[in-house]
Amino acid sequence: MLDQRLLRDNPELITEQLGRRGMSLNLTGLQLVARQARDLEERRSNLQAEGNRIGKEVGLQIKAGAAPQSTEVQELRDQGNQIKQQVAVLEEEEKHLDAKLREQLLALPNLPSPDAPDGKGEEDNVEIKRWGNPRQASAGETLEEHWQIADRLGLFETERSVRIAQSRFITLLGQGARLERALINFMLDLHGGKGYREVMPPILVNSASLTGSGQLPKFAEESFRCADDDLWLTPTAEVPVTSLHRDEVIPAEQLPLKYVAYTPCFRREAGSYGRDTRGLIRLHQFNKVELYWFCHPDHSAEAHQQITADAEAVLEALELPYRKIELCTGDMGFSAARTYDLEVWLAGAGAYREISSCSVCGDFQARRSAIRCKDGKTTQLVHTLNGSGLAVGRTMAALLENGQQADGSVQLPAALVPYFGAERISG
RNA sequence: GGAGAGGUGGCCGAGUGGUCGAAGGCGCAGCACUGGAAAUGCUGUAUAGGGGCAACUCUAUCGAGGGUUCGAAUCCCUCCCUCUCCGCCA
């Protein structure tokens, strides 16, 4: 959420910066609402002050010996009642305006960082670097896609998963299930060794949590909801981990707080019909290991470089070629101020696919979630950062495609062997 | 699911209608004392919003929302949450 004061003092900055996201908005209406709300607050609190004064006066007079039923006291009572009525009217108006203001502010995305490159969409993203040697098919060789390999080796079950749930769900089996588990453990250990505290949060989250991290109110149709309760299946660990410290004031010397969370993630993937229908790339339920920082506002820029480097380290440890791109303003997510995406090479598909997204959100989520830090006397909003470290299913897809051998088996990177218990997967 | 207890400041804990944003204690910070420290003493120490250059000041907040009253932490109603016991259960 954006600062209301910014709306009052410098609305041009908001229009200008959200313009970089491709939004054209007219804030004059909202500005008017903000100003009216403030005027109303002033009038109301002045009236209340007067009411408080009268209330005290009644107490004093009675204490001083005035008869409670005397006309003087009764007159004060009448005045008090009058003020009460006026306050009630103003309060109702104010409540209405505040709700309107909040509703509209909650629907506005974060301002992009000055460092984020301008652009309209995916095509304007900026490639920062490439790592590793993408495997290409040599002459006469055909590289399979991961779902073909998995099918051949019996790593997961697609059609029976529809029986259990519906399409876009998958059942991992045998070595496939074991590999998924090995990857989760490997990633958690790797990050845990770098100062991340492991957290296993609830994966049903309430709507306040979704609002706090930015998924609500705008993206309700992207999440699964439990109709009988105020609970949703979390679309990413970012949601529960943000709310881990909701409404808290964190002593500044404890920052940064770095968490690594493994959770299943659930997304409706509305509007992606027909895309990535096979395999592990786009599922309603997938596993993800998420990195999350709460940090001092002065240090979020370095933190962003670090959290991204920590995600890259997983790819490098797994010997998976990738490229790092910076998202342009038109392609960034709702809560992000600046985002790096990591795209892993899929040898069978012959393409880079997103496997991690590392964002700095500034104080956007912290304001929605009321997470502050206290540094001596000053209390201010923290900055939050999140990054996938990594999406587990897509990691498996990359390992299968990049490690496939002529004999049909899959060679695994050395780092994974202690976790998986074998150097290769074969039928 | 059944029965009971309870939600007050960073923490403990008093407060059952009136200058209560809230005693007291702990903790923390500053100062004094000390060669230094401990102990001691004094002072200060919530959050949000509005106004003011500032000192400061106004409003709200004692789980949440509503009600009674000139006035509510205190009385009434509804809801939420926590704890204990019983039942059930991975």
Short mmCIF file of C-alpha atoms (C1' of nucleotides) in Angstrom, two decimals:
data_model
loop_
_atom_site.label_atom_id
_atom_site.label_comp_id
_atom_site.label_asym_id
_atom_site.label_seq_id
_atom_site.Cartn_x
_atom_site.Cartn_y
_atom_site.Cartn_z
CA MET A 1 0.00 0.00 0.00
CA LEU A 2 1.14 3.50 -0.77
CA ASP A 3 1.47 6.17 1.86
CA GLN A 4 -1.64 8.30 2.27
CA ARG A 5 0.57 11.29 2.90
CA LEU A 6 2.16 10.82 -0.49
CA LEU A 7 -1.30 10.96 -1.99
CA ARG A 8 -1.97 14.26 -0.27
CA ASP A 9 1.42 15.88 -0.71
CA ASN A 10 2.71 14.59 -4.01
CA PRO A 11 0.08 12.80 -6.07
CA GLU A 12 1.94 13.67 -9.27
CA LEU A 13 4.73 11.34 -8.19
CA ILE A 14 2.26 8.49 -7.93
CA THR A 15 0.70 9.07 -11.34
CA GLU A 16 4.12 9.47 -12.87
CA GLN A 17 5.61 6.35 -11.31
CA LEU A 18 2.58 4.13 -11.86
CA GLY A 19 2.63 5.47 -15.38
CA ARG A 20 5.93 3.64 -15.74
CA ARG A 21 3.97 0.45 -15.11
CA GLY A 22 1.74 1.35 -18.02
CA MET A 23 -1.12 2.58 -15.87
CA SER A 24 -2.81 5.81 -16.66
CA LEU A 25 -4.78 6.97 -13.71
CA ASN A 26 -6.44 10.05 -12.54
CA LEU A 27 -6.03 10.55 -8.83
CA THR A 28 -7.99 13.76 -8.40
CA GLY A 29 -11.03 11.87 -7.09
CA LEU A 30 -8.99 9.92 -4.60
CA GLN A 31 -7.10 13.02 -3.58
CA LEU A 32 -10.35 14.77 -2.87
CA VAL A 33 -11.47 11.86 -0.72
CA ALA A 34 -8.19 12.00 1.20
CA ARG A 35 -8.53 15.69 1.82
CA GLN A 36 -12.17 15.40 2.87
CA ALA A 37 -11.28 12.61 5.24
CA ARG A 38 -8.64 14.73 6.89
CA ASP A 39 -10.91 17.77 7.22
CA LEU A 40 -13.58 15.59 8.70
CA GLU A 41 -11.14 14.16 11.19
CA GLU A 42 -10.16 17.62 12.31
CA ARG A 43 -13.73 18.77 12.79
CA ARG A 44 -14.68 15.59 14.59
CA SER A 45 -11.75 15.64 16.98
CA ASN A 46 -12.39 19.28 17.86
CA LEU A 47 -15.98 18.41 18.70
CA GLN A 48 -14.83 15.48 20.78
CA ALA A 49 -12.47 17.73 22.67
CA GLU A 50 -15.39 19.97 23.50
CA GLY A 51 -17.45 16.98 24.58
CA ASN A 52 -14.65 15.77 26.82
CA ARG A 53 -14.43 19.19 28.41
CA ILE A 54 -18.17 19.18 29.19
CA GLY A 55 -18.00 15.68 30.59
CA LYS A 56 -15.27 16.71 32.98
CA GLU A 57 -17.17 19.84 33.95
CA VAL A 58 -20.20 17.77 34.98
CA GLY A 59 -18.01 15.59 37.15
CA LEU A 60 -16.37 18.58 38.76
CA GLN A 61 -19.64 20.35 39.53
CA ILE A 62 -21.17 17.30 41.13
CA LYS A 63 -18.05 16.75 43.15
CA ALA A 64 -18.17 20.38 44.23
CA GLY A 65 -21.65 19.83 45.61
CA ALA A 66 -24.00 20.75 42.76
CA ALA A 67 -27.18 18.71 42.77
CA PRO A 68 -27.05 16.20 39.92
CA GLN A 69 -30.56 17.24 38.89
CA SER A 70 -29.92 20.99 39.04
CA THR A 71 -30.64 23.01 35.92
CA GLU A 72 -26.97 23.97 35.52
CA VAL A 73 -25.90 20.37 35.37
CA GLN A 74 -28.84 19.43 33.20
CA GLU A 75 -27.88 22.14 30.76
CA LEU A 76 -24.40 20.72 30.45
CA ARG A 77 -25.87 17.28 29.88
CA ASP A 78 -27.95 18.62 27.05
CA GLN A 79 -24.91 20.19 25.48
CA GLY A 80 -23.07 16.91 25.78
CA ASN A 81 -25.91 15.09 24.10
CA GLN A 82 -25.96 17.56 21.27
CA ILE A 83 -22.27 17.13 20.64
CA LYS A 84 -22.63 13.42 20.78
CA GLN A 85 -25.16 13.53 17.99
CA GLN A 86 -22.99 15.74 15.84
CA VAL A 87 -19.99 13.52 16.37
CA ALA A 88 -22.00 10.47 15.39
CA VAL A 89 -22.91 12.05 12.07
CA LEU A 90 -19.33 13.06 11.30
CA GLU A 91 -18.00 9.69 12.37
CA GLU A 92 -20.22 7.86 9.98
CA GLU A 93 -19.16 10.06 7.10
CA GLU A 94 -15.54 9.68 8.07
CA LYS A 95 -15.77 5.92 8.30
CA HIS A 96 -17.28 5.81 4.86
CA LEU A 97 -14.54 7.99 3.39
CA ASP A 98 -11.74 6.07 5.12
CA ALA A 99 -13.08 2.79 3.82
CA LYS A 100 -13.28 4.18 0.32
CA LEU A 101 -9.77 5.57 0.55
CA ARG A 102 -8.33 2.35 1.90
CA GLU A 103 -10.10 0.23 -0.65
CA GLN A 104 -8.70 2.27 -3.49
CA LEU A 105 -5.23 2.50 -2.01
CA LEU A 106 -5.14 -1.27 -1.55
CA ALA A 107 -5.82 -1.68 -5.24
CA LEU A 108 -2.82 0.40 -6.31
CA PRO A 109 0.42 -1.46 -7.03
CA ASN A 110 3.80 -0.51 -5.63
CA LEU A 111 5.82 2.30 -7.14
CA PRO A 112 8.68 0.93 -9.22
CA SER A 113 12.19 1.60 -7.99
CA PRO A 114 14.07 4.36 -9.84
CA ASP A 115 16.52 1.59 -10.79
CA ALA A 116 13.91 -0.57 -12.49
CA PRO A 117 14.13 -0.35 -16.29
CA ASP A 118 11.15 1.16 -18.08
CA GLY A 119 9.20 -1.02 -20.44
CA LYS A 120 5.81 -2.27 -21.52
CA GLY A 121 6.08 -6.00 -21.09
CA GLU A 122 8.16 -9.15 -21.22
CA GLU A 123 9.94 -8.05 -24.38
CA ASP A 124 11.46 -5.08 -22.58
CA ASN A 125 13.05 -7.06 -19.78
CA VAL A 126 16.79 -6.68 -19.54
CA GLU A 127 19.17 -9.62 -19.56
CA ILE A 128 21.82 -9.15 -16.89
CA LYS A 129 23.94 -12.24 -17.20
CA ARG A 130 24.17 -15.85 -18.29
CA TRP A 131 25.74 -18.66 -16.35
CA GLY A 132 26.73 -22.14 -17.55
CA ASN A 133 26.68 -23.77 -20.95
CA PRO A 134 23.19 -24.49 -22.24
CA ARG A 135 23.10 -27.99 -23.58
CA GLN A 136 22.14 -28.28 -27.24
CA ALA A 137 21.29 -31.41 -29.16
CA SER A 138 24.30 -32.66 -31.07
CA ALA A 139 23.96 -33.92 -34.62
CA GLY A 140 21.50 -36.77 -34.80
CA GLU A 141 20.53 -36.41 -31.16
CA THR A 142 17.02 -35.61 -30.00
CA LEU A 143 16.61 -34.21 -26.54
CA GLU A 144 13.40 -35.12 -24.78
CA GLU A 145 11.27 -32.79 -22.73
CA HIS A 146 11.05 -33.55 -19.04
CA TRP A 147 7.56 -35.00 -19.15
CA GLN A 148 8.66 -37.48 -21.79
CA ILE A 149 11.60 -38.54 -19.68
CA ALA A 150 9.48 -38.74 -16.55
CA ASP A 151 6.88 -40.77 -18.34
CA ARG A 152 9.47 -43.20 -19.63
CA LEU A 153 11.09 -43.55 -16.19
CA GLY A 154 7.81 -43.64 -14.27
CA LEU A 155 8.55 -40.60 -12.15
CA PHE A 156 5.03 -39.24 -12.04
CA GLU A 157 1.47 -39.98 -12.91
CA THR A 158 -0.59 -37.53 -14.89
CA GLU A 159 -3.88 -39.15 -15.82
CA ARG A 160 -4.50 -40.79 -12.47
CA SER A 161 -3.93 -37.40 -10.84
CA VAL A 162 -6.94 -36.09 -12.68
CA ARG A 163 -8.88 -38.90 -11.06
CA ILE A 164 -7.65 -37.82 -7.65
CA ALA A 165 -8.08 -34.07 -8.15
CA GLN A 166 -8.34 -32.53 -11.60
CA SER A 167 -6.06 -31.43 -14.39
CA ARG A 168 -2.92 -29.50 -13.51
CA PHE A 169 -2.32 -31.70 -10.50
CA ILE A 170 0.41 -34.28 -10.44
CA THR A 171 1.36 -37.35 -8.44
CA LEU A 172 5.04 -37.99 -8.07
CA LEU A 173 6.00 -41.61 -7.77
CA GLY A 174 9.04 -43.65 -6.86
CA GLN A 175 12.26 -41.95 -7.82
CA GLY A 176 10.30 -38.87 -8.87
CA ALA A 177 8.89 -38.42 -5.38
CA ARG A 178 12.30 -39.14 -3.93
CA LEU A 179 13.96 -36.56 -6.15
CA GLU A 180 11.42 -33.91 -5.14
CA ARG A 181 12.12 -34.64 -1.50
CA ALA A 182 15.87 -34.62 -2.08
CA LEU A 183 15.62 -31.22 -3.75
CA ILE A 184 13.60 -29.71 -0.94
CA ASN A 185 16.07 -30.95 1.65
CA PHE A 186 19.03 -29.86 -0.42
CA MET A 187 17.70 -26.33 -0.84
CA LEU A 188 16.72 -25.96 2.81
CA ASP A 189 20.15 -27.13 3.94
CA LEU A 190 21.95 -24.87 1.51
CA HIS A 191 20.10 -21.76 2.65
CA GLY A 192 20.05 -22.80 6.28
CA GLY A 193 23.83 -22.82 6.14
CA LYS A 194 23.78 -19.19 5.05
CA GLY A 195 21.92 -17.75 7.99
CA TYR A 196 18.36 -18.36 6.89
CA ARG A 197 16.06 -19.56 9.62
CA GLU A 198 13.91 -22.42 8.49
CA VAL A 199 10.18 -21.94 8.85
CA MET A 200 7.28 -24.25 8.08
CA PRO A 201 4.21 -22.03 8.26
CA PRO A 202 0.49 -22.74 7.90
CA ILE A 203 -0.44 -23.11 4.27
CA LEU A 204 -4.02 -22.14 4.88
CA VAL A 205 -3.95 -18.40 5.39
CA ASN A 206 -6.63 -15.87 6.29
CA SER A 207 -7.61 -12.94 4.14
CA ALA A 208 -5.73 -10.43 6.31
CA SER A 209 -2.53 -12.30 5.47
CA LEU A 210 -3.29 -12.24 1.74
CA THR A 211 -4.06 -8.54 1.96
CA GLY A 212 -0.86 -7.93 3.86
CA SER A 213 1.37 -9.29 1.15
CA GLY A 214 -0.66 -7.86 -1.74
CA GLN A 215 -2.63 -10.81 -3.17
CA LEU A 216 -5.92 -9.33 -1.98
CA PRO A 217 -8.11 -7.55 -2.83
CA LYS A 218 -7.05 -7.49 -6.48
CA PHE A 219 -6.10 -11.08 -7.17
CA ALA A 220 -8.75 -13.08 -5.38
CA GLU A 221 -9.41 -15.14 -8.50
CA GLU A 222 -5.84 -16.43 -8.47
CA SER A 223 -6.16 -18.28 -5.16
CA PHE A 224 -8.18 -21.24 -3.92
CA ARG A 225 -10.54 -20.39 -1.11
CA CYS A 226 -12.11 -22.52 1.61
CA ALA A 227 -15.68 -21.39 1.26
CA ASP A 228 -16.78 -22.15 4.83
CA ASP A 229 -13.93 -20.31 6.49
CA ASP A 230 -11.93 -17.17 6.11
CA LEU A 231 -9.07 -19.29 4.83
CA TRP A 232 -7.28 -19.66 1.52
CA LEU A 233 -4.67 -22.05 0.19
CA THR A 234 -1.52 -20.03 0.11
CA PRO A 235 -0.22 -19.20 -3.39
CA THR A 236 3.32 -18.72 -2.05
CA ALA A 237 5.15 -18.90 1.27
CA GLU A 238 5.64 -15.16 0.92
CA VAL A 239 2.11 -14.78 2.28
CA PRO A 240 2.41 -16.62 5.62
CA VAL A 241 6.00 -15.49 6.17
CA THR A 242 5.09 -11.82 5.73
CA SER A 243 2.34 -12.27 8.28
CA LEU A 244 4.71 -14.03 10.64
CA HIS A 245 5.62 -10.52 11.79
CA ARG A 246 2.40 -8.70 11.00
CA ASP A 247 1.60 -5.91 13.50
CA GLU A 248 5.03 -6.14 15.09
CA VAL A 249 7.76 -3.70 15.93
CA ILE A 250 11.12 -5.38 15.46
CA PRO A 251 14.19 -4.04 17.29
CA ALA A 252 16.46 -2.70 14.54
CA GLU A 253 19.48 -4.60 15.82
CA GLN A 254 17.69 -7.89 15.04
CA LEU A 255 17.48 -7.01 11.35
CA PRO A 256 17.77 -8.46 8.86
CA LEU A 257 15.49 -11.38 9.67
CA LYS A 258 16.09 -14.00 7.00
CA TYR A 259 13.73 -16.93 6.58
CA VAL A 260 13.66 -19.92 4.30
CA ALA A 261 10.31 -21.65 4.01
CA TYR A 262 9.35 -24.79 2.21
CA THR A 263 5.65 -24.94 1.39
CA PRO A 264 3.35 -26.33 -1.22
CA CYS A 265 1.84 -23.48 -3.24
CA PHE A 266 -1.59 -23.36 -4.80
CA ARG A 267 -2.63 -21.25 -7.75
CA ARG A 268 -5.66 -21.27 -9.98
CA GLU A 269 -3.61 -20.27 -13.02
CA ALA A 270 -6.71 -18.58 -14.38
CA GLY A 271 -6.24 -17.43 -17.93
CA SER A 272 -3.49 -19.89 -18.81
CA TYR A 273 -5.71 -22.49 -20.48
CA GLY A 274 -3.78 -24.60 -22.90
CA ARG A 275 -0.36 -23.35 -21.83
CA ASP A 276 2.19 -25.76 -20.37
CA THR A 277 -0.38 -28.49 -20.06
CA ARG A 278 2.15 -31.28 -19.79
CA GLY A 279 4.60 -31.96 -17.05
CA LEU A 280 5.76 -29.97 -14.08
CA ILE A 281 5.87 -26.43 -15.36
CA ARG A 282 2.44 -25.09 -14.52
CA LEU A 283 0.44 -26.84 -11.83
CA HIS A 284 -2.30 -25.88 -9.40
CA GLN A 285 -0.16 -27.32 -6.63
CA PHE A 286 3.62 -27.17 -6.58
CA ASN A 287 6.41 -27.12 -4.05
CA LYS A 288 8.60 -24.13 -3.52
CA VAL A 289 11.42 -23.15 -1.23
CA GLU A 290 11.10 -19.45 -0.58
CA LEU A 291 13.61 -16.95 0.75
CA TYR A 292 12.28 -13.99 2.66
CA TRP A 293 13.95 -11.00 4.33
CA PHE A 294 12.71 -8.34 6.68
CA CYS A 295 15.38 -5.67 6.58
CA HIS A 296 16.16 -2.14 7.62
CA PRO A 297 14.98 0.36 4.99
CA ASP A 298 18.52 1.64 4.53
CA HIS A 299 19.82 -1.75 3.43
CA SER A 300 17.22 -3.18 1.10
CA ALA A 301 19.14 -2.48 -2.10
CA GLU A 302 22.12 -4.61 -1.01
CA ALA A 303 19.72 -7.15 0.42
CA HIS A 304 18.10 -7.50 -2.98
CA GLN A 305 21.45 -8.32 -4.59
CA GLN A 306 22.14 -10.82 -1.82
CA ILE A 307 18.81 -12.64 -1.89
CA THR A 308 19.15 -12.99 -5.66
CA ALA A 309 22.68 -14.30 -5.30
CA ASP A 310 21.40 -16.83 -2.76
CA ALA A 311 18.85 -18.08 -5.28
CA GLU A 312 21.48 -18.21 -8.03
CA ALA A 313 23.68 -20.29 -5.75
CA VAL A 314 21.14 -23.11 -5.87
CA LEU A 315 21.23 -23.23 -9.66
CA GLU A 316 25.01 -23.14 -9.66
CA ALA A 317 25.28 -25.88 -7.06
CA LEU A 318 22.98 -27.98 -9.22
CA GLU A 319 25.04 -27.11 -12.33
CA LEU A 320 21.98 -25.77 -14.09
CA PRO A 321 22.63 -23.10 -16.74
CA TYR A 322 20.53 -20.02 -16.26
CA ARG A 323 20.19 -16.43 -17.17
CA LYS A 324 19.33 -13.54 -14.94
CA ILE A 325 17.02 -10.89 -16.23
CA GLU A 326 15.69 -7.75 -14.69
CA LEU A 327 11.99 -7.18 -15.14
CA CYS A 328 10.93 -3.93 -16.68
CA THR A 329 8.34 -1.73 -15.00
CA GLY A 330 5.55 -3.10 -17.20
CA ASP A 331 6.23 -6.73 -16.28
CA MET A 332 6.77 -6.47 -12.53
CA GLY A 333 4.41 -7.94 -9.98
CA PHE A 334 1.95 -5.92 -7.94
CA SER A 335 3.99 -5.61 -4.74
CA ALA A 336 7.46 -5.39 -6.25
CA ALA A 337 9.58 -2.28 -6.61
CA ARG A 338 12.32 -4.10 -8.45
CA THR A 339 12.60 -7.72 -9.60
CA TYR A 340 15.20 -10.10 -10.94
CA ASP A 341 13.96 -13.28 -12.56
CA LEU A 342 16.18 -16.31 -12.89
CA GLU A 343 15.45 -18.46 -15.91
CA VAL A 344 16.78 -21.98 -16.07
CA TRP A 345 17.79 -23.69 -19.29
CA LEU A 346 15.54 -26.54 -20.33
CA ALA A 347 17.55 -28.56 -22.84
CA GLY A 348 14.59 -30.55 -24.14
CA ALA A 349 12.37 -27.55 -24.67
CA GLY A 350 15.37 -25.57 -25.89
CA ALA A 351 14.37 -22.53 -23.91
CA TYR A 352 14.93 -20.60 -20.71
CA ARG A 353 12.06 -20.83 -18.24
CA GLU A 354 11.43 -18.81 -15.10
CA ILE A 355 12.46 -20.72 -11.99
CA SER A 356 12.90 -17.91 -9.48
CA SER A 357 11.67 -14.39 -9.00
CA CYS A 358 13.51 -12.16 -6.54
CA SER A 359 11.85 -8.93 -5.57
CA VAL A 360 12.36 -6.06 -3.22
CA CYS A 361 9.05 -4.61 -2.10
CA GLY A 362 10.27 -1.59 -0.16
CA ASP A 363 7.77 -0.66 2.54
CA PHE A 364 4.77 -1.68 0.42
CA GLN A 365 4.01 -4.95 2.21
CA ALA A 366 5.26 -3.61 5.52
CA ARG A 367 2.68 -0.82 5.42
CA ARG A 368 -0.12 -3.22 4.56
CA SER A 369 1.02 -5.57 7.29
CA ALA A 370 2.12 -2.95 9.85
CA ILE A 371 5.65 -4.31 10.30
CA ARG A 372 8.01 -1.72 11.70
CA CYS A 373 11.44 -1.58 13.22
CA LYS A 374 12.62 0.53 16.10
CA ASP A 375 16.01 2.11 15.99
CA GLY A 376 16.58 4.05 19.18
CA LYS A 377 13.67 6.45 19.19
CA THR A 378 12.63 6.25 15.58
CA THR A 379 10.12 3.71 14.41
CA GLN A 380 9.77 3.13 10.70
CA LEU A 381 8.44 0.56 8.31
CA VAL A 382 10.79 -2.28 7.45
CA HIS A 383 11.50 -3.32 3.89
CA THR A 384 10.62 -6.81 2.71
CA LEU A 385 12.18 -9.01 0.05
CA ASN A 386 11.28 -12.36 -1.34
CA GLY A 387 12.88 -14.79 -3.76
CA SER A 388 12.25 -18.34 -4.84
CA GLY A 389 15.09 -20.54 -3.90
CA LEU A 390 13.81 -22.40 -5.96
CA ALA A 391 10.55 -23.62 -7.48
CA VAL A 392 11.06 -27.33 -6.88
CA GLY A 393 9.02 -28.83 -9.72
CA ARG A 394 10.68 -26.68 -12.32
CA THR A 395 14.04 -27.56 -10.85
CA MET A 396 13.24 -31.22 -11.34
CA ALA A 397 12.20 -30.51 -14.92
CA ALA A 398 15.53 -28.80 -15.56
CA LEU A 399 17.52 -31.64 -13.97
CA LEU A 400 15.74 -34.19 -16.13
CA GLU A 401 16.14 -32.30 -19.38
CA ASN A 402 19.71 -31.20 -18.83
CA GLY A 403 20.91 -34.47 -17.34
CA GLN A 404 19.39 -36.86 -19.86
CA GLN A 405 21.77 -39.46 -21.26
CA ALA A 406 21.87 -41.35 -24.50
CA ASP A 407 20.94 -44.56 -22.68
CA GLY A 408 17.74 -42.98 -21.43
CA SER A 409 18.90 -42.45 -17.87
CA VAL A 410 19.36 -39.09 -16.13
CA GLN A 411 22.65 -38.03 -14.61
CA LEU A 412 22.27 -35.97 -11.44
CA PRO A 413 24.67 -33.25 -10.26
CA ALA A 414 27.18 -34.30 -7.61
CA ALA A 415 25.72 -31.98 -4.98
CA LEU A 416 22.45 -33.87 -5.06
CA VAL A 417 23.83 -37.38 -4.80
CA PRO A 418 24.00 -37.46 -0.98
CA TYR A 419 20.37 -36.36 -0.88
CA PHE A 420 19.03 -38.59 -3.62
CA GLY A 421 21.21 -41.57 -2.81
CA ALA A 422 22.25 -42.34 -6.35
CA GLU A 423 24.11 -40.66 -9.18
CA ARG A 424 21.51 -41.28 -11.78
CA ILE A 425 17.89 -42.10 -12.37
CA SER A 426 17.25 -45.04 -14.59
CA GLY A 427 14.26 -47.16 -15.36
"C1'" G B 1 -17.82 -31.12 20.07
"C1'" G B 2 -18.99 -30.46 25.91
"C1'" A B 3 -17.69 -27.67 30.62
"C1'" G B 4 -15.05 -23.72 32.85
"C1'" A B 5 -11.48 -19.45 33.13
"C1'" G B 6 -9.49 -15.31 30.91
"C1'" G B 7 -7.95 -11.25 27.26
"C1'" U B 8 -5.13 -4.10 30.47
"C1'" G B 9 1.39 -0.65 28.29
"C1'" G B 10 7.97 -4.33 26.09
"C1'" C B 11 6.72 -7.92 30.31
"C1'" C B 12 4.18 -8.92 35.18
"C1'" G B 13 0.09 -6.87 37.41
"C1'" A B 14 -3.68 -3.27 39.96
"C1'" G B 15 -7.85 -0.91 38.63
"C1'" U B 16 -15.98 -2.33 38.79
"C1'" G B 17 -18.70 4.75 36.31
"C1'" G B 18 -15.78 10.59 36.84
"C1'" U B 19 -9.56 14.95 35.70
"C1'" C B 20 -7.35 6.88 34.04
"C1'" G B 21 -3.40 6.47 28.75
"C1'" A B 22 -4.13 3.90 33.10
"C1'" A B 23 -1.17 2.56 40.27
"C1'" G B 24 2.91 -0.62 41.56
"C1'" G B 25 6.80 -3.71 40.00
"C1'" C B 26 10.24 -5.63 36.26
"C1'" G B 27 12.84 -4.31 32.00
"C1'" C B 28 15.06 -0.36 29.19
"C1'" A B 29 17.41 4.77 28.62
"C1'" G B 30 19.62 9.19 30.78
"C1'" C B 31 21.65 11.55 35.08
"C1'" A B 32 23.80 11.37 40.10
"C1'" C B 33 26.91 8.53 43.36
"C1'" U B 34 31.91 5.35 42.21
"C1'" G B 35 38.76 4.81 40.61
"C1'" G B 36 35.44 1.53 37.73
"C1'" A B 37 31.30 -1.56 38.50
"C1'" A B 38 27.38 -3.58 41.61
"C1'" A B 39 23.85 -1.70 44.88
"C1'" U B 40 21.13 2.85 45.54
"C1'" G B 41 18.62 7.48 44.23
"C1'" C B 42 16.32 10.80 40.65
"C1'" U B 43 14.17 11.46 35.80
"C1'" G B 44 12.21 9.49 31.54
"C1'" U B 45 10.12 5.37 28.87
"C1'" A B 46 3.06 2.92 24.27
"C1'" U B 47 0.87 3.25 19.32
"C1'" A B 48 -1.70 5.70 15.38
"C1'" G B 49 -3.69 10.11 13.31
"C1'" G B 50 -4.47 15.67 13.11
"C1'" G B 51 -2.33 20.80 14.04
"C1'" G B 52 2.51 23.57 14.95
"C1'" C B 53 9.33 25.67 12.74
"C1'" A B 54 9.52 23.98 17.59
"C1'" A B 55 8.46 23.53 22.73
"C1'" C B 56 3.98 21.48 22.49
"C1'" U B 57 -1.07 20.30 21.69
"C1'" C B 58 -5.78 17.78 20.24
"C1'" U B 59 -8.21 13.01 19.10
"C1'" A B 60 -8.47 7.78 19.31
"C1'" U B 61 -6.80 3.14 21.38
"C1'" C B 62 -7.25 -1.25 28.10
"C1'" G B 63 -9.04 -8.33 22.33
"C1'" A B 64 -12.88 -6.44 18.13
"C1'" G B 65 -17.61 -4.28 17.08
"C1'" G B 66 -22.13 -2.24 18.92
"C1'" G B 67 -25.11 -0.18 23.19
"C1'" U B 68 -26.28 2.58 28.03
"C1'" U B 69 -24.34 7.50 30.07
"C1'" C B 70 -22.86 14.37 30.21
"C1'" G B 71 -18.71 10.81 31.14
"C1'" A B 72 -16.79 3.59 30.27
"C1'" A B 73 -10.74 -0.22 31.16
"C1'" U B 74 -14.96 -0.39 34.61
"C1'" C B 75 -22.16 -1.66 33.14
"C1'" C B 76 -25.07 -4.40 28.87
"C1'" C B 77 -25.11 -7.19 23.98
"C1'" U B 78 -22.57 -9.71 19.88
"C1'" C B 79 -18.21 -11.68 17.94
"C1'" C B 80 -12.98 -13.21 17.96
"C1'" C B 81 -8.93 -15.25 20.39
"C1'" U B 82 -6.17 -17.75 24.38
"C1'" C B 83 -5.82 -21.19 28.44
"C1'" U B 84 -7.57 -25.56 31.55
"C1'" C B 85 -10.44 -30.12 31.93
"C1'" C B 86 -13.40 -33.93 29.23
"C1'" G B 87 -14.48 -36.32 24.48
"C1'" C B 88 -12.63 -37.34 19.55
"C1'" C B 89 -8.40 -37.57 16.41
"C1'" A B 90 -3.00 -37.60 12.71
#
